[in-house]
Short mmCIF file of C-alpha atoms in Angstrom, two decimals:
data_model
loop_
_atom_site.label_atom_id
_atom_site.label_comp_id
_atom_site.label_asym_id
_atom_site.label_seq_id
_atom_site.Cartn_x
_atom_site.Cartn_y
_atom_site.Cartn_z
CA MET K 1 -6.28 -9.30 -6.85
CA ARG K 2 -7.70 -6.86 -4.07
CA SER K 3 -6.90 -3.24 -3.46
CA GLU K 4 -6.04 -1.77 -0.12
CA ARG K 5 -9.64 -1.38 0.66
CA GLY K 6 -10.64 -4.82 -0.30
CA GLN K 7 -12.24 -4.09 -3.52
CA ARG K 8 -11.57 -6.03 -6.65
CA ASP K 9 -8.83 -4.37 -8.64
CA THR K 10 -10.43 -4.80 -12.03
CA PRO K 11 -9.70 -3.01 -15.45
CA ARG K 12 -12.65 -0.97 -14.79
CA ARG K 13 -11.33 0.25 -11.37
CA ARG K 14 -8.03 1.00 -12.84
CA ASP K 15 -9.58 3.25 -15.63
CA LEU K 16 -11.59 5.00 -13.10
CA ILE K 17 -8.44 5.78 -11.17
CA GLU K 18 -6.63 6.86 -14.14
CA ILE K 19 -9.70 9.15 -15.20
CA ALA K 20 -9.94 10.42 -11.73
CA THR K 21 -6.28 11.25 -11.50
CA ASP K 22 -6.54 13.34 -14.57
CA LEU K 23 -9.35 15.21 -13.39
CA ILE K 24 -8.19 15.88 -9.81
CA SER K 25 -4.78 16.82 -11.46
CA GLU K 26 -6.47 19.21 -13.71
CA ILE K 27 -9.00 20.87 -11.47
CA GLY K 28 -8.14 19.93 -7.91
CA TYR K 29 -9.75 17.27 -5.50
CA GLU K 30 -12.54 19.61 -4.01
CA GLN K 31 -13.60 20.75 -7.43
CA ALA K 32 -13.76 17.19 -8.73
CA THR K 33 -17.12 15.30 -8.13
CA VAL K 34 -17.95 11.86 -8.35
CA ARG K 35 -20.40 12.73 -11.18
CA MET K 36 -17.60 14.43 -13.19
CA ILE K 37 -15.69 11.16 -12.90
CA ALA K 38 -18.59 9.01 -13.94
CA ASP K 39 -19.16 11.34 -17.05
CA ARG K 40 -15.53 11.01 -18.17
CA MET K 41 -16.03 7.16 -17.76
CA GLY K 42 -19.59 7.19 -19.60
CA ILE K 43 -21.54 5.63 -16.67
CA LYS K 44 -24.06 6.94 -14.31
CA SER K 45 -22.76 8.26 -10.98
CA GLY K 46 -24.41 5.59 -8.77
CA SER K 47 -22.53 2.85 -10.91
CA LEU K 48 -19.42 4.18 -9.69
CA TYR K 49 -20.04 2.98 -6.08
CA SER K 50 -19.84 -0.51 -7.33
CA HIS K 51 -16.18 0.24 -7.92
CA ILE K 52 -15.17 2.80 -5.08
CA SER K 53 -16.67 3.43 -1.61
CA SER K 54 -16.07 7.30 -1.63
CA LYS K 55 -14.38 10.15 -3.23
CA GLU K 56 -11.78 9.95 -0.86
CA ASP K 57 -11.22 6.21 -1.48
CA VAL K 58 -10.18 7.23 -4.96
CA LEU K 59 -7.77 9.89 -3.80
CA TYR K 60 -6.19 7.42 -1.20
CA LYS K 61 -5.71 4.90 -4.09
CA ILE K 62 -4.01 7.51 -6.20
CA ILE K 63 -1.77 8.84 -3.46
CA LEU K 64 -0.74 5.25 -2.15
CA ASP K 65 0.15 4.08 -5.47
CA VAL K 66 2.25 7.10 -6.21
CA ALA K 67 4.06 6.75 -2.79
CA GLY K 68 4.66 3.11 -3.70
CA ASP K 69 5.90 3.89 -7.07
CA PHE K 70 8.44 6.38 -5.52
CA LEU K 71 9.78 3.69 -3.13
CA GLU K 72 9.92 1.02 -5.57
CA ARG K 73 11.94 3.08 -8.30
CA ALA K 74 14.44 4.44 -5.20
CA ASP K 75 14.96 1.04 -4.23
CA ARG K 76 15.90 -0.21 -7.78
CA ALA K 77 17.92 3.10 -8.43
CA THR K 78 20.01 2.55 -5.44
CA GLU K 79 20.27 -1.25 -5.36
CA GLY K 80 24.09 -2.26 -5.17
CA VAL K 81 25.08 1.54 -5.12
CA HIS K 82 27.27 2.27 -1.85
CA ASP K 83 29.00 5.60 -2.29
CA PRO K 84 26.63 8.20 -0.48
CA GLU K 85 27.15 10.78 -3.24
CA GLU K 86 26.25 8.40 -5.97
CA ARG K 87 23.26 7.10 -3.98
CA LEU K 88 21.93 10.96 -3.73
CA ARG K 89 22.33 11.25 -7.42
CA ALA K 90 20.51 7.97 -8.24
CA LEU K 91 17.56 8.99 -5.94
CA CYS K 92 17.36 12.53 -7.48
CA ARG K 93 17.31 10.87 -10.79
CA SER K 94 14.72 8.42 -9.95
CA HIS K 95 12.59 11.22 -8.34
CA LEU K 96 12.69 13.30 -11.61
CA GLU K 97 12.00 10.28 -13.67
CA MET K 98 9.07 9.66 -11.75
CA ILE K 99 7.67 13.45 -12.12
CA ARG K 100 8.26 12.83 -15.89
CA ASP K 101 6.67 9.44 -16.29
CA ARG K 102 3.51 10.12 -14.03
CA ARG K 103 3.05 14.01 -13.72
CA PRO K 104 -0.67 14.10 -13.08
CA ALA K 105 -0.69 11.45 -10.37
CA VAL K 106 2.59 13.05 -8.79
CA ARG K 107 0.69 16.50 -9.01
CA VAL K 108 -2.20 14.83 -7.06
CA TYR K 109 0.22 13.20 -4.72
CA PHE K 110 2.05 16.58 -3.88
CA ASP K 111 -1.10 18.90 -3.85
CA GLU K 112 -3.94 16.74 -2.29
CA TRP K 113 -2.65 14.54 0.33
CA ARG K 114 -3.68 16.69 3.11
CA LYS K 115 -7.37 16.41 2.12
CA LEU K 116 -7.33 12.71 3.18
CA GLY K 117 -8.81 11.86 6.65
CA ASP K 118 -6.42 11.59 9.49
CA ALA K 119 -5.82 7.72 9.43
CA ASN K 120 -5.12 7.89 5.62
CA GLN K 121 -3.09 10.79 6.33
CA ALA K 122 -0.86 8.80 8.84
CA GLU K 123 -0.33 6.03 6.43
CA VAL K 124 0.75 8.56 3.84
CA ILE K 125 3.31 10.37 6.05
CA ARG K 126 4.63 6.76 7.27
CA LEU K 127 5.42 5.92 3.35
CA ARG K 128 6.68 9.66 2.80
CA GLU K 129 9.17 9.08 5.94
CA ARG K 130 10.20 5.97 4.69
CA TYR K 131 11.22 7.46 1.28
CA GLU K 132 12.70 10.50 2.68
CA ASP K 133 14.97 8.08 5.01
CA GLY K 134 16.84 7.07 1.54
CA PHE K 135 17.98 10.67 1.25
CA ARG K 136 18.71 10.96 4.98
CA LEU K 137 20.73 7.88 5.13
CA ALA K 138 22.89 8.75 2.20
CA ILE K 139 23.78 12.09 3.68
CA ALA K 140 24.34 10.51 7.15
CA ASP K 141 26.79 7.80 5.29
CA GLY K 142 28.28 10.83 3.70
CA ILE K 143 29.00 12.44 6.97
CA GLU K 144 30.45 9.12 8.25
CA THR K 145 32.97 8.82 5.33
CA LYS K 146 33.72 12.81 5.62
CA ALA K 147 32.35 13.71 2.28
CA PHE K 148 29.45 15.59 3.71
CA ASP K 149 29.14 18.18 6.62
CA ALA K 150 25.49 18.85 7.04
CA ASP K 151 22.58 17.80 9.10
CA PRO K 152 21.16 14.84 7.26
CA GLN K 153 17.28 15.90 8.29
CA LEU K 154 18.00 19.40 6.85
CA GLY K 155 19.95 18.31 3.95
CA ALA K 156 17.13 15.70 2.93
CA ARG K 157 14.57 18.31 3.53
CA VAL K 158 16.29 20.98 1.25
CA LEU K 159 16.97 18.39 -1.61
CA LEU K 160 13.33 17.00 -1.44
CA SER K 161 11.99 20.52 -1.42
CA THR K 162 13.80 21.37 -4.61
CA LEU K 163 12.95 18.13 -6.33
CA ASN K 164 9.00 18.44 -5.28
CA TRP K 165 8.95 21.94 -6.90
CA ALA K 166 10.15 20.25 -10.39
CA PRO K 167 6.36 19.56 -11.54
CA SER K 168 5.63 23.36 -11.80
CA TRP K 169 8.80 24.10 -13.76
CA TYR K 170 10.21 20.86 -15.37
CA VAL K 171 9.38 20.65 -19.11
CA ALA K 172 9.62 16.74 -19.94
CA ASP K 173 10.16 17.44 -23.47
CA GLY K 174 12.82 20.16 -22.95
CA LYS K 175 16.75 20.14 -23.83
CA LEU K 176 17.50 18.48 -20.63
CA SER K 177 16.73 14.80 -19.55
CA PRO K 178 15.44 14.09 -16.01
CA ARG K 179 18.96 12.52 -15.46
CA GLU K 180 20.61 15.89 -16.51
CA VAL K 181 18.44 18.09 -14.55
CA ALA K 182 18.81 15.94 -11.31
CA ASP K 183 22.67 15.96 -11.53
CA GLN K 184 22.82 19.71 -12.14
CA LEU K 185 20.31 20.31 -9.05
CA LEU K 186 22.30 17.96 -7.06
CA GLU K 187 25.60 19.68 -8.14
CA VAL K 188 24.01 23.02 -6.81
CA ILE K 189 22.89 21.33 -3.45
CA LEU K 190 26.27 19.24 -2.91
CA ARG K 191 28.25 22.59 -2.62
CA GLY K 192 26.42 22.90 0.64
CA LEU K 193 26.69 19.57 1.67
CA TYR K 194 30.52 19.04 1.05
CA THR K 195 32.93 19.00 3.84
CA ARG K 196 34.79 22.38 3.99
CA GLY K 197 38.43 22.53 3.46
#
């Protein structure tokens, strides 16, 4: 199996990506060096280039993987769910479960994607837009059924902005599960989406 850059997706490369994810999550992309990644792997930094073409290649792989995981989870969560409010609820739950399950990688995805070159950023934006479309479409469908009364673009942005801050405050082993947190957040936000009267 080959990665998006044509390199073989080996167990060693997967280890490298996992180690790099943790390191970048801890100290940031700009502070993390190829030598630090190699040191954590217990190899010489020159050996790393048999697995990657550049430090940006590692960041791009992390971010693409997270973007793909967000999309796959959203698709699974909303499969067969037609009610717009229930679709939004499923999307919110899926989003927070992803943050719980992959916090370091999600932090890299949210905080570091702008460090990519233009072509790589364009692909990330395309995937983000596709993901956000699920939220916009659920709100638009809610407007169609007269359940919601809000601009789909603005509603999706407010909801996702709220969800995307969760890594900074959500405690995975706290008293509320991701589903419970998602449901409570959605209840607050839905009050602004519901049709008045």
